[in-house]
Each structure stands twice: as structure tokens, then as C-alpha cells.
CSV table of C-alpha atoms in Angstrom, one decimal:
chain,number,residue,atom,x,y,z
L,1,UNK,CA,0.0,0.0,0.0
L,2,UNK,CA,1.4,3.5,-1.4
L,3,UNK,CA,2.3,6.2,1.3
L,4,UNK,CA,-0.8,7.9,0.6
L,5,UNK,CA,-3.4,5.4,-0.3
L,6,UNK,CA,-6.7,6.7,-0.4
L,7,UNK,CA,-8.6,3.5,0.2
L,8,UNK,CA,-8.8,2.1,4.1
L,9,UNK,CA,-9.6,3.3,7.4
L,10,UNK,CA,-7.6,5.7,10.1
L,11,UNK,CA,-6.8,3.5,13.1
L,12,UNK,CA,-5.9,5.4,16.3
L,13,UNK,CA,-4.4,4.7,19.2
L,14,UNK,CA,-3.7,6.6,21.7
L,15,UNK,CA,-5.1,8.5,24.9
L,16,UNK,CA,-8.8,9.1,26.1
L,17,UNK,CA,-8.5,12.4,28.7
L,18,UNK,CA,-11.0,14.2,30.5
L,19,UNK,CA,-9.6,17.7,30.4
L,20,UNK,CA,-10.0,20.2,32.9
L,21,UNK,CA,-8.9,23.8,30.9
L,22,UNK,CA,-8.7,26.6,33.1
L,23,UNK,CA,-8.4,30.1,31.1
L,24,UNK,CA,-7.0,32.9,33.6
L,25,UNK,CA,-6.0,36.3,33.0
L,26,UNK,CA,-3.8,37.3,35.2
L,27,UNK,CA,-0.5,35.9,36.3
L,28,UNK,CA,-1.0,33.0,38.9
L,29,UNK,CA,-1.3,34.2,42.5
L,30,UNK,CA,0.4,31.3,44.8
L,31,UNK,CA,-1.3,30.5,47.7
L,32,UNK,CA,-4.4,32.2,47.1
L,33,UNK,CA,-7.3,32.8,44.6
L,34,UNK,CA,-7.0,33.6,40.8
L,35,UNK,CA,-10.1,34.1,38.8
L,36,UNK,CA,-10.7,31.8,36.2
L,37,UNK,CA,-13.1,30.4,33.7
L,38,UNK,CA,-12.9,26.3,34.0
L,39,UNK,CA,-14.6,23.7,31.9
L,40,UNK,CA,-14.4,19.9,32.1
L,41,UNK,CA,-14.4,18.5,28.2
L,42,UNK,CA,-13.4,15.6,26.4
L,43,UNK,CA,-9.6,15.2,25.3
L,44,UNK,CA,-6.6,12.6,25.2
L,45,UNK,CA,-4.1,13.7,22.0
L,46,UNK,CA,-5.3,10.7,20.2
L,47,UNK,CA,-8.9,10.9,20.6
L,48,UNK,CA,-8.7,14.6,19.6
L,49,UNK,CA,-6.6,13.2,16.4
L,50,UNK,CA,-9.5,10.8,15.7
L,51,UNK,CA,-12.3,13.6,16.0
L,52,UNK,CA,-10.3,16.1,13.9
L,53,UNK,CA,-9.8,13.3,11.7
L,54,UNK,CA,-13.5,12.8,10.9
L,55,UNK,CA,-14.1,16.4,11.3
L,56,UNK,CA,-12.1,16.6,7.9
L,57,UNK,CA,-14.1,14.5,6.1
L,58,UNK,CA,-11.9,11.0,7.1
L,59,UNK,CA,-15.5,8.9,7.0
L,60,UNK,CA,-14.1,5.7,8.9
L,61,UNK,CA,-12.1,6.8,11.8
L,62,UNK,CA,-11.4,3.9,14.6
L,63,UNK,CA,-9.6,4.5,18.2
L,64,UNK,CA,-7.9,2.1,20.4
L,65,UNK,CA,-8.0,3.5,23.9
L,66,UNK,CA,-8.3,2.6,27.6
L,67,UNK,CA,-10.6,4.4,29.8
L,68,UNK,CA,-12.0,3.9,33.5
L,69,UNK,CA,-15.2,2.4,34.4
L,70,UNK,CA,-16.4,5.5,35.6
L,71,UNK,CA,-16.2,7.6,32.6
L,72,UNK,CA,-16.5,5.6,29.7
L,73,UNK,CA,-19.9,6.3,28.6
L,74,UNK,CA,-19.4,9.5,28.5
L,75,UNK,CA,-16.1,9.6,26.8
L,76,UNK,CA,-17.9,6.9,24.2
L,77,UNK,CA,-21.0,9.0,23.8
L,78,UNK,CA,-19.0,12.0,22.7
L,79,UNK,CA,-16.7,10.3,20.6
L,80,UNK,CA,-19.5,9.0,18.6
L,81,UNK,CA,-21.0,11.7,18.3
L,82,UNK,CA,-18.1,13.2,16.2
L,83,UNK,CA,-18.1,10.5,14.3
L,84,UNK,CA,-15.3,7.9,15.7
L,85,UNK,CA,-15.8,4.3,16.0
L,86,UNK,CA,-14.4,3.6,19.6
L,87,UNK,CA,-12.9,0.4,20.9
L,88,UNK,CA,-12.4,1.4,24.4
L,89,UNK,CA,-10.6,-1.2,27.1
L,90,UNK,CA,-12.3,-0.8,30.6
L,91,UNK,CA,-10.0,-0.5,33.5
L,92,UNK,CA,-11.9,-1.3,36.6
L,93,UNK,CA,-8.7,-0.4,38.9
L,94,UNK,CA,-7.9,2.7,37.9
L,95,UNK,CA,-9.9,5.9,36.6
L,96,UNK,CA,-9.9,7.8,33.0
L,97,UNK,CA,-6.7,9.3,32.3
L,98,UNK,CA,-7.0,13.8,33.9
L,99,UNK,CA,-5.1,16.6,32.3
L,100,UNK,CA,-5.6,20.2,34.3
L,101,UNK,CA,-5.0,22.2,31.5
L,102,UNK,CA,-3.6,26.0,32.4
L,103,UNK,CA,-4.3,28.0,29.8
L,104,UNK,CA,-2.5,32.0,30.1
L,105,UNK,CA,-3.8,35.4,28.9
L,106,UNK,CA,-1.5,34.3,25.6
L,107,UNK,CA,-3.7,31.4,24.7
L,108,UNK,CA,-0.4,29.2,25.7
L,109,UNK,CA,-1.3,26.3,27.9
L,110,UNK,CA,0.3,24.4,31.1
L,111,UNK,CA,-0.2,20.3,31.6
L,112,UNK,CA,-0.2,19.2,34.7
L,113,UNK,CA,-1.2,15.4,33.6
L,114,UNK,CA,-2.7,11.7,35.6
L,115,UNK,CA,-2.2,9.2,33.3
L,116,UNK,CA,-4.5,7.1,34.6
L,117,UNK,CA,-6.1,4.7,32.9
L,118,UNK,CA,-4.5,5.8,29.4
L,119,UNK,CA,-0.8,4.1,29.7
L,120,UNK,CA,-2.2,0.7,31.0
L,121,UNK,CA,-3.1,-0.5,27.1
L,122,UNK,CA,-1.0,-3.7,27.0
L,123,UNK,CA,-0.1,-5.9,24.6
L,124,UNK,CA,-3.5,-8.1,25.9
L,125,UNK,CA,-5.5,-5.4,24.2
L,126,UNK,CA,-4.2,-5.4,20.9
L,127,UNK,CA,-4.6,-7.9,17.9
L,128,UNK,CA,-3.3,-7.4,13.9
L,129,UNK,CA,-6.9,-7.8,13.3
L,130,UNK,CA,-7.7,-4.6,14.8
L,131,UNK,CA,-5.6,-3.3,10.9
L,132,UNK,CA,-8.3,-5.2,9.1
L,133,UNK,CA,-9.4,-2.7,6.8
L,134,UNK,CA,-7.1,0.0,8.2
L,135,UNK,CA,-5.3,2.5,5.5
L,136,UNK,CA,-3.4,3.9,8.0
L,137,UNK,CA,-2.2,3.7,11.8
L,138,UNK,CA,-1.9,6.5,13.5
L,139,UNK,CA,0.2,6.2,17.3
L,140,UNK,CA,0.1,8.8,20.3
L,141,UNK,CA,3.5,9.4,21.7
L,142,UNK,CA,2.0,9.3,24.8
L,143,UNK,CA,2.0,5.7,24.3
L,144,UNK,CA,6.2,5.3,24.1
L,145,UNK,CA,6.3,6.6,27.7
L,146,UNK,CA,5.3,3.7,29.8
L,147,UNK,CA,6.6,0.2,29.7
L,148,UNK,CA,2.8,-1.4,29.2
L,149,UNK,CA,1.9,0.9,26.5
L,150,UNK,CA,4.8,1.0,25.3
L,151,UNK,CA,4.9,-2.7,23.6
L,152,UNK,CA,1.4,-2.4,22.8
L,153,UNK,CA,2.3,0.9,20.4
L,154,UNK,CA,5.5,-1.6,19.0
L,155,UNK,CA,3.6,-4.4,18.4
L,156,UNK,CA,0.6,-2.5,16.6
L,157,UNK,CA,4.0,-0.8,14.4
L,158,UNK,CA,5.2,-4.2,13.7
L,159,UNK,CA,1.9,-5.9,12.6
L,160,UNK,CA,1.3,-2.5,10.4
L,161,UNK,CA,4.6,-2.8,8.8
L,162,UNK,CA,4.1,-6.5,8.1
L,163,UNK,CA,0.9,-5.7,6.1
L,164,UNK,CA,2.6,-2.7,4.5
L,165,UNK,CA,0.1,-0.1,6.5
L,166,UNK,CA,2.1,3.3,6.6
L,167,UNK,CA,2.6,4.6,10.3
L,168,UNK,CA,2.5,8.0,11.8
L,169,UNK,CA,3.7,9.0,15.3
L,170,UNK,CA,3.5,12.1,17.3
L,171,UNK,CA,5.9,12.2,19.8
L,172,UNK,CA,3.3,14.4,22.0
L,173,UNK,CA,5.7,15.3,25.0
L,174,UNK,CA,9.2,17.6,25.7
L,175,UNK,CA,8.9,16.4,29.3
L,176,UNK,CA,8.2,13.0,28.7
L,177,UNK,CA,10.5,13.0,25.9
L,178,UNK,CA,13.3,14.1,28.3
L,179,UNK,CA,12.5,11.4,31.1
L,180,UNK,CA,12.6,8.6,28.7
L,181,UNK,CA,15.8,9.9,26.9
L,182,UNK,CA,15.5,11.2,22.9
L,183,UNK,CA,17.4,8.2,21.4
L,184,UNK,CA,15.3,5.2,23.1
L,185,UNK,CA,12.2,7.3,22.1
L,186,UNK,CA,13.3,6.9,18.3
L,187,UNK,CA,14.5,3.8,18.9
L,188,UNK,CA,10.8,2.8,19.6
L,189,UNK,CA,9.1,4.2,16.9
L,190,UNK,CA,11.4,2.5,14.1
L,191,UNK,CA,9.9,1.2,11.5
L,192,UNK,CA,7.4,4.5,11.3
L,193,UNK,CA,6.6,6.2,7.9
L,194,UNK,CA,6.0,9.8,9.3
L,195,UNK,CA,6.9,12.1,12.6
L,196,UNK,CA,4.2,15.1,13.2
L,197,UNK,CA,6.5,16.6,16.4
L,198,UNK,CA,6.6,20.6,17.2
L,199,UNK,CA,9.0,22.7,17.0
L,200,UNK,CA,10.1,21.6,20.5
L,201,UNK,CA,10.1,18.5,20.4
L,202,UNK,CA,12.2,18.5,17.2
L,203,UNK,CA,15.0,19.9,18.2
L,204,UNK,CA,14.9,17.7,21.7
L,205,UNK,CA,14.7,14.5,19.3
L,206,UNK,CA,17.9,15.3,17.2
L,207,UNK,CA,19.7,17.7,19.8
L,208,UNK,CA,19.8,20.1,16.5
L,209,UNK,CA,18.7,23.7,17.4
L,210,UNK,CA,17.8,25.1,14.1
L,211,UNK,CA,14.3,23.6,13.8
L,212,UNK,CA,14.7,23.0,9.8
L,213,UNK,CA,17.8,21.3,10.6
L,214,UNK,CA,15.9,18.8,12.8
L,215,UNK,CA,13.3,18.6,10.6
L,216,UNK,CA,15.7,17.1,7.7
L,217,UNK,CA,17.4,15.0,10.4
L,218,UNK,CA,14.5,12.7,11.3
L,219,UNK,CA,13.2,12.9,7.9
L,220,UNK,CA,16.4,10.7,7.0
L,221,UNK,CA,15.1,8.1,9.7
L,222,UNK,CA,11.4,7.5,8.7
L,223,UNK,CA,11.1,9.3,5.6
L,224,UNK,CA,8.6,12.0,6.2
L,225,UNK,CA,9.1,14.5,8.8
L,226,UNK,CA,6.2,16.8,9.3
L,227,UNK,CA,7.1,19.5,12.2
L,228,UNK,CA,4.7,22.0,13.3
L,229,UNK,CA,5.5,25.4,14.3
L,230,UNK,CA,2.6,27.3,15.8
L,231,UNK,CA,1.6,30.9,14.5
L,232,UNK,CA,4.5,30.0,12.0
L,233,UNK,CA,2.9,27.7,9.9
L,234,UNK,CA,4.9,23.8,9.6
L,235,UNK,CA,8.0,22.8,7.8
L,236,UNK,CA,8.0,19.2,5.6
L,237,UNK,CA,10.9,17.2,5.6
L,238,UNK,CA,11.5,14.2,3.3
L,239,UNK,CA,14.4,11.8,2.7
L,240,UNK,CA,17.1,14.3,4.7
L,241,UNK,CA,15.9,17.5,3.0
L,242,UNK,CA,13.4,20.6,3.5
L,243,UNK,CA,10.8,20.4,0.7
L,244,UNK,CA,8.5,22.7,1.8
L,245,UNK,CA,7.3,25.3,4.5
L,246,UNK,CA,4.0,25.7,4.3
L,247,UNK,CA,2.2,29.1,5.6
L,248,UNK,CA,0.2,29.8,8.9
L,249,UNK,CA,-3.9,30.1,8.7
L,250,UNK,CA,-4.1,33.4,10.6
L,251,UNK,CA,-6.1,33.1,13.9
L,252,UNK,CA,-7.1,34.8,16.8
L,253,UNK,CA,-6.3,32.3,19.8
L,254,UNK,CA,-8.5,31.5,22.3
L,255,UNK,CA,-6.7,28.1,23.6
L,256,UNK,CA,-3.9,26.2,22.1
L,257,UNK,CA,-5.2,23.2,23.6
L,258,UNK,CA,-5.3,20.5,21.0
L,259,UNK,CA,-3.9,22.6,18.2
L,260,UNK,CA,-1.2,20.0,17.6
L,261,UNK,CA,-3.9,17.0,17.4
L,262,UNK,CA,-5.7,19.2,14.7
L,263,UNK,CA,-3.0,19.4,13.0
L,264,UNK,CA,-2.5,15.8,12.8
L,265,UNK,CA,-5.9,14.4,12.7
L,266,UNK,CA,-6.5,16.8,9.4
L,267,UNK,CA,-3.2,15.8,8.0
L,268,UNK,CA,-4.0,12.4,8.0
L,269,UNK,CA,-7.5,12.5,6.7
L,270,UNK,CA,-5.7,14.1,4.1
L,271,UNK,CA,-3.5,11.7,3.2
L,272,UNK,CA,-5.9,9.2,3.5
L,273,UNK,CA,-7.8,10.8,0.3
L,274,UNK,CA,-4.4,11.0,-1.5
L,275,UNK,CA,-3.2,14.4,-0.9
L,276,UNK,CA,0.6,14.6,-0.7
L,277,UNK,CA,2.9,15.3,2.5
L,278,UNK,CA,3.2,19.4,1.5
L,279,UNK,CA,-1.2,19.5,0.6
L,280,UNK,CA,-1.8,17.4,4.3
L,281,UNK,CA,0.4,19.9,6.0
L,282,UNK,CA,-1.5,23.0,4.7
L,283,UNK,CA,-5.0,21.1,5.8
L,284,UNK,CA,-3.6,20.5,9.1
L,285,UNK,CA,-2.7,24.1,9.5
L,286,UNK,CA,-6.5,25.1,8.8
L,287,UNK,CA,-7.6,22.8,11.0
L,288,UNK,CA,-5.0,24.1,13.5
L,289,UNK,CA,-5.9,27.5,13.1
L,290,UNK,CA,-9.9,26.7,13.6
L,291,UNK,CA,-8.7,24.7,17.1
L,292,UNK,CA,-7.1,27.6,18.6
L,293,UNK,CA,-9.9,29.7,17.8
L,294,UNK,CA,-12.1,27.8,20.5
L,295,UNK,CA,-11.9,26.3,24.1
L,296,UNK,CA,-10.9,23.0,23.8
L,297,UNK,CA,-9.1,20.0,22.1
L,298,UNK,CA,-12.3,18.9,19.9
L,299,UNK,CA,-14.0,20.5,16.7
């Protein structure tokens, strides 16, 4: 199957979250009150993938993802609603993966993250038959981070690369990144087609501080490198090179939130339908721009 088949479904997998985004104005008073507006809404970076995904036109989106008893419904109910075909592992010991999300006068936002429930996907969850009709596999990074997870996301790469399913990571997390060390992260995620990191977490993965430089770096290790850069727009790498830089959708933010996850759900519905790496980007950066606009990780 071609790099940008247009026949198949999007698998995801990745991380269910019930976010808690907190927009404040003023700087953080420690110890004390700070006035805030606060809203508990549906995220996870791979189910905000999957519902940006079928928010640009991707008509059979699928997500792996493990949830807690007490909030699966819920999560489900929403996830269908967008238009995502869920297959959600219950975890009766621990609850739905949190995320207080801090999010500053400058729309810039602050993680303070409970994995709960979302890291505990094991290998016992996953079967090649879950890529039966699958055009694509998309992984959350989030997924490299834990030891559990972790074979579960290398096992779904290997049985994608055995039936010649291309595979795209986002590697999700600077902090993570940093804990689990840069060269066992890409280590893990061998065998992948395409890398949609940030700016950040480019430049963390190669140790390369000019972002295009990084860019072209891990574009020589999996052959697309797709690296997001905010208000900026994104740069596309292939084969050890810069191709293109593709231009920002202006915006006025609201919440970065899930930006990234636009990006990448919109990308790949566009690849899905054909479009090459350079025309994916360019959707993705729409898609990014609308996210930002709102409160939120979801269209």
C-alpha cells in the first residue's frame, strides 16, 4: 500500500482524557485565589486526532484506547458523536486518564497530567486484526512513555509494517521525551513512515537547534518529517531535506489546547484521500488554526 493510499480506514491509538482547561488572565497568585473560567471537556491527544480526523471529512475513523469504568460512557458517547468508531478497554482499577489544562492570557497552555487509565493499554488489548481494513495507523507518543503501552504501540507498528500499512507518530511530549531519553524514544518508533513533532520537540529528538535542521534530520530516519511550528505555519521534511514550509492560517487564539492534534488528525485524513505530504500539511494548519480559535481539544 502507497504512502498515501486513499482507500482504508484511520486507526488510532492513543489516549482518552478528561480535560479540565482553566483560562485565567492574570498571572497565577500562589497561595491564594486567581479568577478563572474552567470547563471539564473531552480530550486525550489521540482521541482529539480521531475527531479532527473525521471532522475533515476522514468517513471511517477507529480509536484504540483505555478508559475507566467511571467515565467511559461518557467519553464513548462524545466520541460517537463526532463520528469515531471507539474500541475502548475498561479499566476497573484505575480511573480515566486527567489533564488540568492552564491555559494564560496568551492562549499558551500548562499540563499538569494523571495518566491514569490511558498508559495501562497492553499488549492483551491489541490484535493485527484490529488493521483489518485499516489504510493507516496513527500512534500517540504518549504511548512510548510507559513500559505497558509502550509494547502495545510496538507491536501494533510491527503488525502495520508487516501488512505494508504506513505509520505516523506524534511524539506528543518535551517532558516525557526528556525522562525517557530522545534516542530510546526513536529507537521505539522504528519502523514509522512519518513524525508530526513541534518545533520543540524536534530539536529535543535530534539535539539540532535550528528547527529545519531537525526537521531534515528525522526525515532521514522515517522518511517524512512533518514539524509544526505554531503561528509559523509547519516545515515538511523528506528523505534528509526541507521540501516545503507551508504558511500559517491566521487566527485569533482563544486556547492552544489540541492545536497539535488538529494538525495531525486533518493531515492524515488528508493523506488518507491521496493528498501529498506538503497538501496534508497545509489542511492541518487550517484545521489548526480553527482549534485555537475555541476552548478546547475537539472541533
Amino acid at each position: 500500500m502507497s504512502a498515501g493510499a486513499a482507500d482504508g480506514a484511520l486507526l488510532v491509538i492513543g489516549d482518552v482524557v478528561t480535560d479540565v482547561v482553566a483560562r485565567y488572565r492574570t498571572p497565577l497568585a500562589h497561595g491564594t485565589d486567581t479568577a478563572a473560567e474552567i470547563r471539564t471537556l473531552p480530550g486525550g491527544a489521540g482521541a482529539n486526532a480521531a475527531c479532527w480526523a473525521a471532522r475533515s471529512g476522514c468517513a471511517d475513523v477507529r480509536l484504540l484506547a483505555r478508559v475507566g469504568a467511571e467515565a467511559r460512557e461518557w467519553h464513548e458517547e462524545r466520541l460517537r458523536r463526532a463520528g469515531v468508531r471507539t474500541h475502548l478497554v475498561v479499566d476497573d482499577e484505575v480511573p480515566t486518564a486527567t489533564v488540568i489544562c492552564l491555559v494564560d492570557a496568551s492562549a499558551e497552555r500548562t499540563l499538569l497530567t494523571d495518566s491514569g487509565a490511558a498508559l495501562r493499554l497492553s499488549s492483551a488489548d491489541w490484535s493485527p486484526s484490529l488493521l483489518d481494513g485499516v489504510g493507516r495507523l496513527h500512534l500517540s507518543g504518549y504511548l512510548f512513555f510507559a513500559d505497558t503501552s509502550r509494547q502495545l504501540a510496538v507491536a501494533a507498528l510491527e503488525s502495520a509494517r508487516e501488512r505494508g500499512v504506513p505509520v505516523s507518530v506524534d511524539p506528543a511530549s518535551t517532558g516525557f521525551i526528556k525522562e525517557l531519553g530522545a534516542d530510546r524514544f526513536l529507537a521505539s518508533v522504528d519502523g514509522a513512515e512519518t513524525l508530526l513533532p513541534n518545533a520543540d520537540e524536534a530539536r529535543l529528538l535530534t539535539g539540532l537547534t535550528n528547527v529545519a535542521d531537525a526537521a531534515a534530520a528525522l526525515s532521514r530516519r522515517v522518511g517524512v518529517a512533518v514539524v509544526t511550528l505554531g503561528g509559523d505555519g509547519a516545515l515538511v521534511a523528506r528523505a534528509g531535506a526541507v521540501t516545503a514550509r507551508v504558511l500559517p492560517v491566521p487566527a485569533r487564539a482563544v486556547d492552544s489546547t489540541g492545536a497539535g492534534d488538529a494538525f495531525t488528525g486533518a493531515f492524515l485524513a488528508a493523506r488518507l484521500t491521496g493528498a501529498d505530504p506538503v497538501a496534508a500539511a497545509a489542511a492541518g494548519c487550517r484545521a489548526g488554526a480553527r482549534a485555537v480559535a475555541a476552548v478546547g481539544g475537539r472541533p
